[in-house]
Amino acid sequence: EGTRALHVVEGEGGIKISLGGYMSDERNMFRDGTFKGLKIGDVCDAYDQVSGQKEEGVALHVPMTHMSIGRDIELAHHIVDRGESTVIIGGHEHEVYDDLVE
């Protein structure tokens, strides 16, 4: 339980970016017992919780995910529907994808 931004970095000119880790809630993504009974919730709900807790002055929240590219795209559509823009850094596929979601 509990969702929070993992880290805030400050770049040149004082621009702040928060980084958050997101795990897939997709069935069969992980072996049984991997998380020892911990519940993995809906990633879009988790994004809403974290983005609502943005530290003052944070210009952008960047999700770093471990889920399928399809679920990354669903998250991207969710973010766009909120009227926000971001970059999603995903890693489950172990391949390079460069997709624009509008």
Short mmCIF file of N, CA, C and O in Angstrom, two decimals:
data_model
loop_
_atom_site.label_atom_id
_atom_site.label_comp_id
_atom_site.label_asym_id
_atom_site.label_seq_id
_atom_site.Cartn_x
_atom_site.Cartn_y
_atom_site.Cartn_z
N GLU A 1 0.84 -1.19 0.00
CA GLU A 1 0.00 0.00 0.00
C GLU A 1 0.88 1.24 0.00
O GLU A 1 1.98 1.25 0.48
N GLY A 2 0.34 2.30 -0.54
CA GLY A 2 1.06 3.56 -0.56
C GLY A 2 1.83 3.74 -1.85
O GLY A 2 2.52 2.85 -2.29
N THR A 3 1.65 4.88 -2.45
CA THR A 3 2.30 5.20 -3.71
C THR A 3 2.92 6.58 -3.56
O THR A 3 2.32 7.47 -2.99
N ARG A 4 4.15 6.72 -4.05
CA ARG A 4 4.80 8.02 -3.96
C ARG A 4 5.81 8.17 -5.07
O ARG A 4 6.26 7.20 -5.65
N ALA A 5 6.17 9.41 -5.38
CA ALA A 5 7.23 9.66 -6.34
C ALA A 5 8.53 9.17 -5.74
O ALA A 5 8.76 9.31 -4.54
N LEU A 6 9.37 8.55 -6.55
CA LEU A 6 10.61 7.98 -6.02
C LEU A 6 11.70 9.01 -5.82
O LEU A 6 12.42 8.96 -4.85
N HIS A 7 11.82 9.92 -6.74
CA HIS A 7 12.99 10.79 -6.70
C HIS A 7 12.71 12.06 -7.49
O HIS A 7 12.03 12.01 -8.50
N VAL A 8 13.22 13.17 -7.04
CA VAL A 8 13.11 14.43 -7.77
C VAL A 8 14.51 14.88 -8.14
O VAL A 8 15.41 14.90 -7.30
N VAL A 9 14.69 15.18 -9.43
CA VAL A 9 15.98 15.70 -9.90
C VAL A 9 15.78 17.11 -10.39
O VAL A 9 14.73 17.47 -10.90
N GLU A 10 16.81 17.92 -10.21
CA GLU A 10 16.75 19.31 -10.65
C GLU A 10 17.83 19.53 -11.70
O GLU A 10 19.01 19.26 -11.47
N GLY A 11 17.41 20.01 -12.86
CA GLY A 11 18.33 20.23 -13.96
C GLY A 11 18.75 21.69 -14.07
O GLY A 11 18.49 22.51 -13.19
N GLU A 12 19.40 21.98 -15.18
CA GLU A 12 19.85 23.35 -15.43
C GLU A 12 18.66 24.29 -15.41
O GLU A 12 17.58 23.95 -15.86
N GLY A 13 18.86 25.45 -14.89
CA GLY A 13 17.80 26.44 -14.82
C GLY A 13 16.76 26.15 -13.74
O GLY A 13 15.73 26.79 -13.71
N GLY A 14 17.03 25.15 -12.90
CA GLY A 14 16.13 24.87 -11.80
C GLY A 14 14.91 24.04 -12.16
O GLY A 14 13.99 23.91 -11.36
N ILE A 15 14.87 23.46 -13.37
CA ILE A 15 13.73 22.64 -13.76
C ILE A 15 13.75 21.33 -12.97
O ILE A 15 14.75 20.63 -12.95
N LYS A 16 12.63 21.02 -12.30
CA LYS A 16 12.53 19.81 -11.49
C LYS A 16 11.69 18.76 -12.21
O LYS A 16 10.64 19.06 -12.77
N ILE A 17 12.19 17.51 -12.18
CA ILE A 17 11.49 16.37 -12.76
C ILE A 17 11.41 15.29 -11.69
O ILE A 17 12.40 14.98 -11.03
N SER A 18 10.21 14.72 -11.51
CA SER A 18 10.08 13.60 -10.58
C SER A 18 10.08 12.30 -11.37
O SER A 18 9.57 12.23 -12.49
N LEU A 19 10.69 11.27 -10.78
CA LEU A 19 10.76 9.95 -11.38
C LEU A 19 9.97 8.99 -10.51
O LEU A 19 10.12 9.00 -9.28
N GLY A 20 9.13 8.16 -11.11
CA GLY A 20 8.34 7.20 -10.34
C GLY A 20 8.39 5.83 -10.98
O GLY A 20 8.35 5.70 -12.20
N GLY A 21 8.49 4.79 -10.17
CA GLY A 21 8.52 3.42 -10.66
C GLY A 21 7.13 2.81 -10.65
O GLY A 21 6.38 2.96 -9.69
N TYR A 22 6.78 2.12 -11.73
CA TYR A 22 5.47 1.51 -11.88
C TYR A 22 5.62 0.07 -12.33
O TYR A 22 6.33 -0.22 -13.29
N MET A 23 4.93 -0.85 -11.64
CA MET A 23 4.94 -2.27 -11.97
C MET A 23 3.62 -2.62 -12.65
O MET A 23 2.59 -2.06 -12.33
N SER A 24 3.68 -3.59 -13.53
CA SER A 24 2.49 -4.05 -14.25
C SER A 24 1.53 -4.79 -13.33
O SER A 24 1.94 -5.53 -12.44
N ASP A 25 0.25 -4.61 -13.58
CA ASP A 25 -0.76 -5.41 -12.90
C ASP A 25 -1.28 -6.50 -13.84
O ASP A 25 -2.30 -7.13 -13.58
N GLU A 26 -0.56 -6.75 -14.94
CA GLU A 26 -0.97 -7.75 -15.92
C GLU A 26 -0.79 -9.17 -15.36
O GLU A 26 0.23 -9.47 -14.74
N ARG A 27 -1.74 -10.02 -15.62
CA ARG A 27 -1.65 -11.42 -15.18
C ARG A 27 -0.50 -12.11 -15.92
O ARG A 27 -0.22 -11.80 -17.07
N ASN A 28 0.14 -13.03 -15.25
CA ASN A 28 1.21 -13.85 -15.82
C ASN A 28 2.47 -13.07 -16.20
O ASN A 28 3.31 -13.58 -16.92
N MET A 29 2.60 -11.85 -15.75
CA MET A 29 3.81 -11.06 -16.03
C MET A 29 4.96 -11.55 -15.15
O MET A 29 6.11 -11.58 -15.57
N PHE A 30 4.66 -11.93 -13.91
CA PHE A 30 5.67 -12.35 -12.96
C PHE A 30 5.34 -13.75 -12.44
O PHE A 30 4.20 -14.17 -12.45
N ARG A 31 6.35 -14.44 -11.96
CA ARG A 31 6.13 -15.77 -11.36
C ARG A 31 5.30 -15.65 -10.09
O ARG A 31 5.37 -14.64 -9.38
N ASP A 32 4.54 -16.68 -9.81
CA ASP A 32 3.76 -16.70 -8.57
C ASP A 32 4.67 -16.51 -7.37
O ASP A 32 5.75 -17.07 -7.31
N GLY A 33 4.24 -15.71 -6.43
CA GLY A 33 4.99 -15.50 -5.20
C GLY A 33 6.10 -14.47 -5.31
O GLY A 33 6.79 -14.21 -4.32
N THR A 34 6.27 -13.86 -6.48
CA THR A 34 7.35 -12.89 -6.66
C THR A 34 7.26 -11.76 -5.64
O THR A 34 8.28 -11.33 -5.10
N PHE A 35 6.07 -11.30 -5.36
CA PHE A 35 5.90 -10.16 -4.46
C PHE A 35 5.37 -10.56 -3.09
O PHE A 35 4.91 -9.73 -2.34
N LYS A 36 5.43 -11.85 -2.79
CA LYS A 36 5.09 -12.38 -1.46
C LYS A 36 3.75 -11.86 -0.95
O LYS A 36 3.62 -11.43 0.19
N GLY A 37 2.76 -11.84 -1.84
CA GLY A 37 1.41 -11.46 -1.45
C GLY A 37 1.10 -9.98 -1.53
O GLY A 37 -0.04 -9.59 -1.30
N LEU A 38 2.09 -9.15 -1.83
CA LEU A 38 1.80 -7.73 -1.96
C LEU A 38 0.92 -7.50 -3.19
O LEU A 38 1.11 -8.11 -4.23
N LYS A 39 -0.04 -6.61 -3.06
CA LYS A 39 -0.97 -6.32 -4.15
C LYS A 39 -0.35 -5.29 -5.09
O LYS A 39 0.16 -4.27 -4.65
N ILE A 40 -0.39 -5.59 -6.37
CA ILE A 40 0.03 -4.63 -7.40
C ILE A 40 -1.25 -4.04 -7.97
O ILE A 40 -2.05 -4.75 -8.58
N GLY A 41 -1.47 -2.76 -7.76
CA GLY A 41 -2.70 -2.11 -8.19
C GLY A 41 -2.64 -1.62 -9.63
O GLY A 41 -1.65 -1.81 -10.34
N ASP A 42 -3.71 -0.99 -10.06
CA ASP A 42 -3.81 -0.44 -11.40
C ASP A 42 -2.81 0.69 -11.58
O ASP A 42 -2.72 1.61 -10.77
N VAL A 43 -2.05 0.63 -12.67
CA VAL A 43 -0.99 1.60 -12.90
C VAL A 43 -1.53 3.01 -13.15
O VAL A 43 -0.92 4.00 -12.74
N CYS A 44 -2.68 3.12 -13.79
CA CYS A 44 -3.26 4.46 -14.03
C CYS A 44 -3.70 5.10 -12.71
O CYS A 44 -3.49 6.30 -12.51
N ASP A 45 -4.27 4.29 -11.82
CA ASP A 45 -4.62 4.81 -10.49
C ASP A 45 -3.37 5.24 -9.73
O ASP A 45 -3.36 6.28 -9.07
N ALA A 46 -2.31 4.44 -9.83
CA ALA A 46 -1.05 4.79 -9.16
C ALA A 46 -0.49 6.10 -9.72
O ALA A 46 -0.03 6.95 -8.97
N TYR A 47 -0.55 6.26 -11.05
CA TYR A 47 -0.06 7.51 -11.66
C TYR A 47 -0.86 8.70 -11.11
O TYR A 47 -0.29 9.73 -10.77
N ASP A 48 -2.17 8.55 -11.03
CA ASP A 48 -3.01 9.64 -10.51
C ASP A 48 -2.61 10.01 -9.09
O ASP A 48 -2.53 11.19 -8.74
N GLN A 49 -2.35 9.00 -8.26
CA GLN A 49 -1.94 9.26 -6.88
C GLN A 49 -0.61 10.01 -6.82
O GLN A 49 -0.47 10.99 -6.09
N VAL A 50 0.35 9.55 -7.60
CA VAL A 50 1.69 10.16 -7.57
C VAL A 50 1.66 11.56 -8.16
O VAL A 50 2.22 12.49 -7.60
N SER A 51 1.00 11.72 -9.29
CA SER A 51 1.00 13.04 -9.93
C SER A 51 0.26 14.06 -9.08
O SER A 51 0.56 15.25 -9.12
N GLY A 52 -0.67 13.59 -8.26
CA GLY A 52 -1.38 14.48 -7.35
C GLY A 52 -0.54 14.89 -6.15
O GLY A 52 -0.88 15.82 -5.43
N GLN A 53 0.58 14.21 -5.94
CA GLN A 53 1.47 14.51 -4.81
C GLN A 53 2.74 15.20 -5.26
O GLN A 53 3.71 15.24 -4.51
N LYS A 54 2.75 15.72 -6.49
CA LYS A 54 3.97 16.32 -7.01
C LYS A 54 4.49 17.41 -6.08
O LYS A 54 3.72 18.25 -5.60
N GLU A 55 5.77 17.35 -5.85
CA GLU A 55 6.44 18.37 -5.05
C GLU A 55 6.28 19.72 -5.75
O GLU A 55 6.27 19.81 -6.97
N GLU A 56 6.17 20.78 -4.97
CA GLU A 56 6.01 22.10 -5.56
C GLU A 56 7.17 22.40 -6.50
O GLU A 56 8.33 22.12 -6.20
N GLY A 57 6.85 22.92 -7.67
CA GLY A 57 7.87 23.28 -8.63
C GLY A 57 8.26 22.18 -9.59
O GLY A 57 9.07 22.40 -10.49
N VAL A 58 7.71 20.97 -9.43
CA VAL A 58 8.03 19.88 -10.34
C VAL A 58 7.27 20.10 -11.64
O VAL A 58 6.05 20.19 -11.67
N ALA A 59 8.02 20.19 -12.73
CA ALA A 59 7.44 20.48 -14.04
C ALA A 59 6.91 19.24 -14.74
O ALA A 59 5.98 19.32 -15.54
N LEU A 60 7.51 18.08 -14.46
CA LEU A 60 7.19 16.88 -15.20
C LEU A 60 7.38 15.65 -14.32
O LEU A 60 8.37 15.57 -13.59
N HIS A 61 6.44 14.71 -14.40
CA HIS A 61 6.60 13.43 -13.72
C HIS A 61 6.86 12.37 -14.79
O HIS A 61 6.07 12.22 -15.73
N VAL A 62 7.96 11.64 -14.67
CA VAL A 62 8.36 10.63 -15.66
C VAL A 62 8.17 9.23 -15.06
O VAL A 62 8.88 8.86 -14.13
N PRO A 63 7.22 8.46 -15.61
CA PRO A 63 7.05 7.07 -15.16
C PRO A 63 8.16 6.18 -15.74
O PRO A 63 8.45 6.23 -16.93
N MET A 64 8.76 5.38 -14.87
CA MET A 64 9.71 4.33 -15.29
C MET A 64 8.99 3.02 -15.01
O MET A 64 8.66 2.74 -13.85
N THR A 65 8.71 2.25 -16.06
CA THR A 65 7.81 1.11 -15.91
C THR A 65 8.48 -0.23 -16.16
O THR A 65 9.50 -0.32 -16.83
N HIS A 66 7.84 -1.26 -15.62
CA HIS A 66 8.16 -2.65 -15.96
C HIS A 66 6.84 -3.32 -16.27
O HIS A 66 6.20 -3.92 -15.41
N MET A 67 6.39 -3.13 -17.53
CA MET A 67 5.14 -3.71 -18.01
C MET A 67 5.21 -3.78 -19.52
O MET A 67 6.14 -3.25 -20.13
N SER A 68 4.24 -4.42 -20.15
CA SER A 68 4.26 -4.59 -21.60
C SER A 68 4.14 -3.24 -22.30
O SER A 68 3.61 -2.27 -21.74
N ILE A 69 4.58 -3.19 -23.55
CA ILE A 69 4.47 -1.96 -24.33
C ILE A 69 3.00 -1.57 -24.48
O ILE A 69 2.67 -0.38 -24.46
N GLY A 70 2.12 -2.56 -24.58
CA GLY A 70 0.69 -2.25 -24.66
C GLY A 70 0.19 -1.52 -23.43
O GLY A 70 -0.59 -0.57 -23.53
N ARG A 71 0.65 -1.94 -22.26
CA ARG A 71 0.24 -1.28 -21.00
C ARG A 71 0.90 0.09 -20.90
O ARG A 71 0.29 1.03 -20.38
N ASP A 72 2.14 0.23 -21.39
CA ASP A 72 2.78 1.56 -21.44
C ASP A 72 1.95 2.52 -22.29
O ASP A 72 1.76 3.69 -21.93
N ILE A 73 1.46 2.03 -23.42
CA ILE A 73 0.65 2.88 -24.31
C ILE A 73 -0.68 3.24 -23.65
O ILE A 73 -1.14 4.38 -23.76
N GLU A 74 -1.29 2.28 -22.92
CA GLU A 74 -2.51 2.60 -22.16
C GLU A 74 -2.24 3.71 -21.15
O GLU A 74 -3.05 4.63 -20.99
N LEU A 75 -1.12 3.60 -20.44
CA LEU A 75 -0.75 4.64 -19.47
C LEU A 75 -0.55 5.98 -20.18
O LEU A 75 -1.00 7.02 -19.70
N ALA A 76 0.10 5.95 -21.33
CA ALA A 76 0.32 7.19 -22.08
C ALA A 76 -1.00 7.85 -22.47
O ALA A 76 -1.17 9.06 -22.33
N HIS A 77 -1.96 7.05 -22.94
CA HIS A 77 -3.28 7.60 -23.28
C HIS A 77 -3.96 8.18 -22.04
O HIS A 77 -4.59 9.25 -22.10
N HIS A 78 -3.82 7.51 -20.92
CA HIS A 78 -4.40 8.01 -19.66
C HIS A 78 -3.80 9.38 -19.31
O HIS A 78 -4.53 10.29 -18.93
N ILE A 79 -2.50 9.51 -19.46
CA ILE A 79 -1.82 10.77 -19.13
C ILE A 79 -2.27 11.88 -20.08
O ILE A 79 -2.57 13.00 -19.66
N VAL A 80 -2.35 11.57 -21.38
CA VAL A 80 -2.80 12.55 -22.37
C VAL A 80 -4.24 12.97 -22.08
O VAL A 80 -4.58 14.16 -22.16
N ASP A 81 -5.09 12.01 -21.72
CA ASP A 81 -6.49 12.32 -21.39
C ASP A 81 -6.60 13.24 -20.18
O ASP A 81 -7.59 13.96 -20.04
N ARG A 82 -5.59 13.23 -19.31
CA ARG A 82 -5.55 14.15 -18.16
C ARG A 82 -5.08 15.54 -18.57
O ARG A 82 -5.00 16.44 -17.74
N GLY A 83 -4.70 15.71 -19.85
CA GLY A 83 -4.21 16.99 -20.33
C GLY A 83 -2.75 17.21 -20.02
O GLY A 83 -2.27 18.35 -20.03
N GLU A 84 -2.01 16.13 -19.74
CA GLU A 84 -0.60 16.22 -19.39
C GLU A 84 0.27 15.64 -20.50
O GLU A 84 -0.21 14.91 -21.36
N SER A 85 1.54 15.95 -20.43
CA SER A 85 2.53 15.38 -21.34
C SER A 85 3.66 14.80 -20.50
O SER A 85 3.95 15.30 -19.41
N THR A 86 4.30 13.76 -20.99
CA THR A 86 5.44 13.17 -20.31
C THR A 86 6.20 12.26 -21.25
O THR A 86 5.83 12.10 -22.41
N VAL A 87 7.23 11.66 -20.74
CA VAL A 87 7.98 10.60 -21.39
C VAL A 87 7.85 9.39 -20.50
O VAL A 87 7.96 9.52 -19.28
N ILE A 88 7.60 8.22 -21.06
CA ILE A 88 7.55 6.99 -20.28
C ILE A 88 8.79 6.18 -20.62
O ILE A 88 9.08 5.93 -21.79
N ILE A 89 9.52 5.79 -19.59
CA ILE A 89 10.70 4.95 -19.78
C ILE A 89 10.31 3.54 -19.34
O ILE A 89 10.10 3.28 -18.17
N GLY A 90 10.17 2.64 -20.32
CA GLY A 90 9.75 1.28 -20.06
C GLY A 90 10.90 0.31 -20.26
O GLY A 90 11.83 0.60 -21.02
N GLY A 91 10.83 -0.85 -19.63
CA GLY A 91 11.94 -1.77 -19.74
C GLY A 91 11.58 -3.22 -19.90
O GLY A 91 12.46 -4.05 -20.08
N HIS A 92 10.31 -3.58 -19.88
CA HIS A 92 9.97 -5.00 -19.91
C HIS A 92 10.31 -5.66 -21.25
O HIS A 92 10.77 -6.80 -21.28
N GLU A 93 10.10 -4.97 -22.34
CA GLU A 93 10.26 -5.58 -23.66
C GLU A 93 11.72 -5.82 -24.05
O GLU A 93 12.00 -6.61 -24.92
N HIS A 94 12.64 -5.09 -23.44
CA HIS A 94 14.07 -5.20 -23.78
C HIS A 94 14.33 -4.89 -25.24
O HIS A 94 15.25 -5.43 -25.86
N GLU A 95 13.51 -4.01 -25.80
CA GLU A 95 13.65 -3.53 -27.18
C GLU A 95 13.39 -2.03 -27.17
O GLU A 95 12.76 -1.50 -26.25
N VAL A 96 13.85 -1.35 -28.20
CA VAL A 96 13.64 0.10 -28.30
C VAL A 96 12.32 0.38 -29.01
O VAL A 96 12.07 -0.13 -30.10
N TYR A 97 11.48 1.16 -28.35
CA TYR A 97 10.23 1.66 -28.94
C TYR A 97 10.25 3.16 -28.82
O TYR A 97 10.65 3.70 -27.80
N ASP A 98 9.81 3.83 -29.86
CA ASP A 98 9.73 5.28 -29.87
C ASP A 98 8.37 5.64 -30.45
O ASP A 98 8.23 5.83 -31.65
N ASP A 99 7.35 5.66 -29.59
CA ASP A 99 5.98 5.89 -30.03
C ASP A 99 5.48 7.23 -29.46
O ASP A 99 5.74 7.54 -28.31
N LEU A 100 4.74 7.95 -30.30
CA LEU A 100 4.11 9.19 -29.88
C LEU A 100 2.63 8.90 -29.68
O LEU A 100 1.97 8.36 -30.58
N VAL A 101 2.11 9.23 -28.52
CA VAL A 101 0.68 9.05 -28.22
C VAL A 101 0.07 10.43 -28.09
O VAL A 101 0.55 11.25 -27.34
N GLU A 102 -0.97 10.65 -28.89
CA GLU A 102 -1.65 11.96 -28.86
C GLU A 102 -3.08 11.79 -28.43
O GLU A 102 -3.67 10.78 -28.58
#
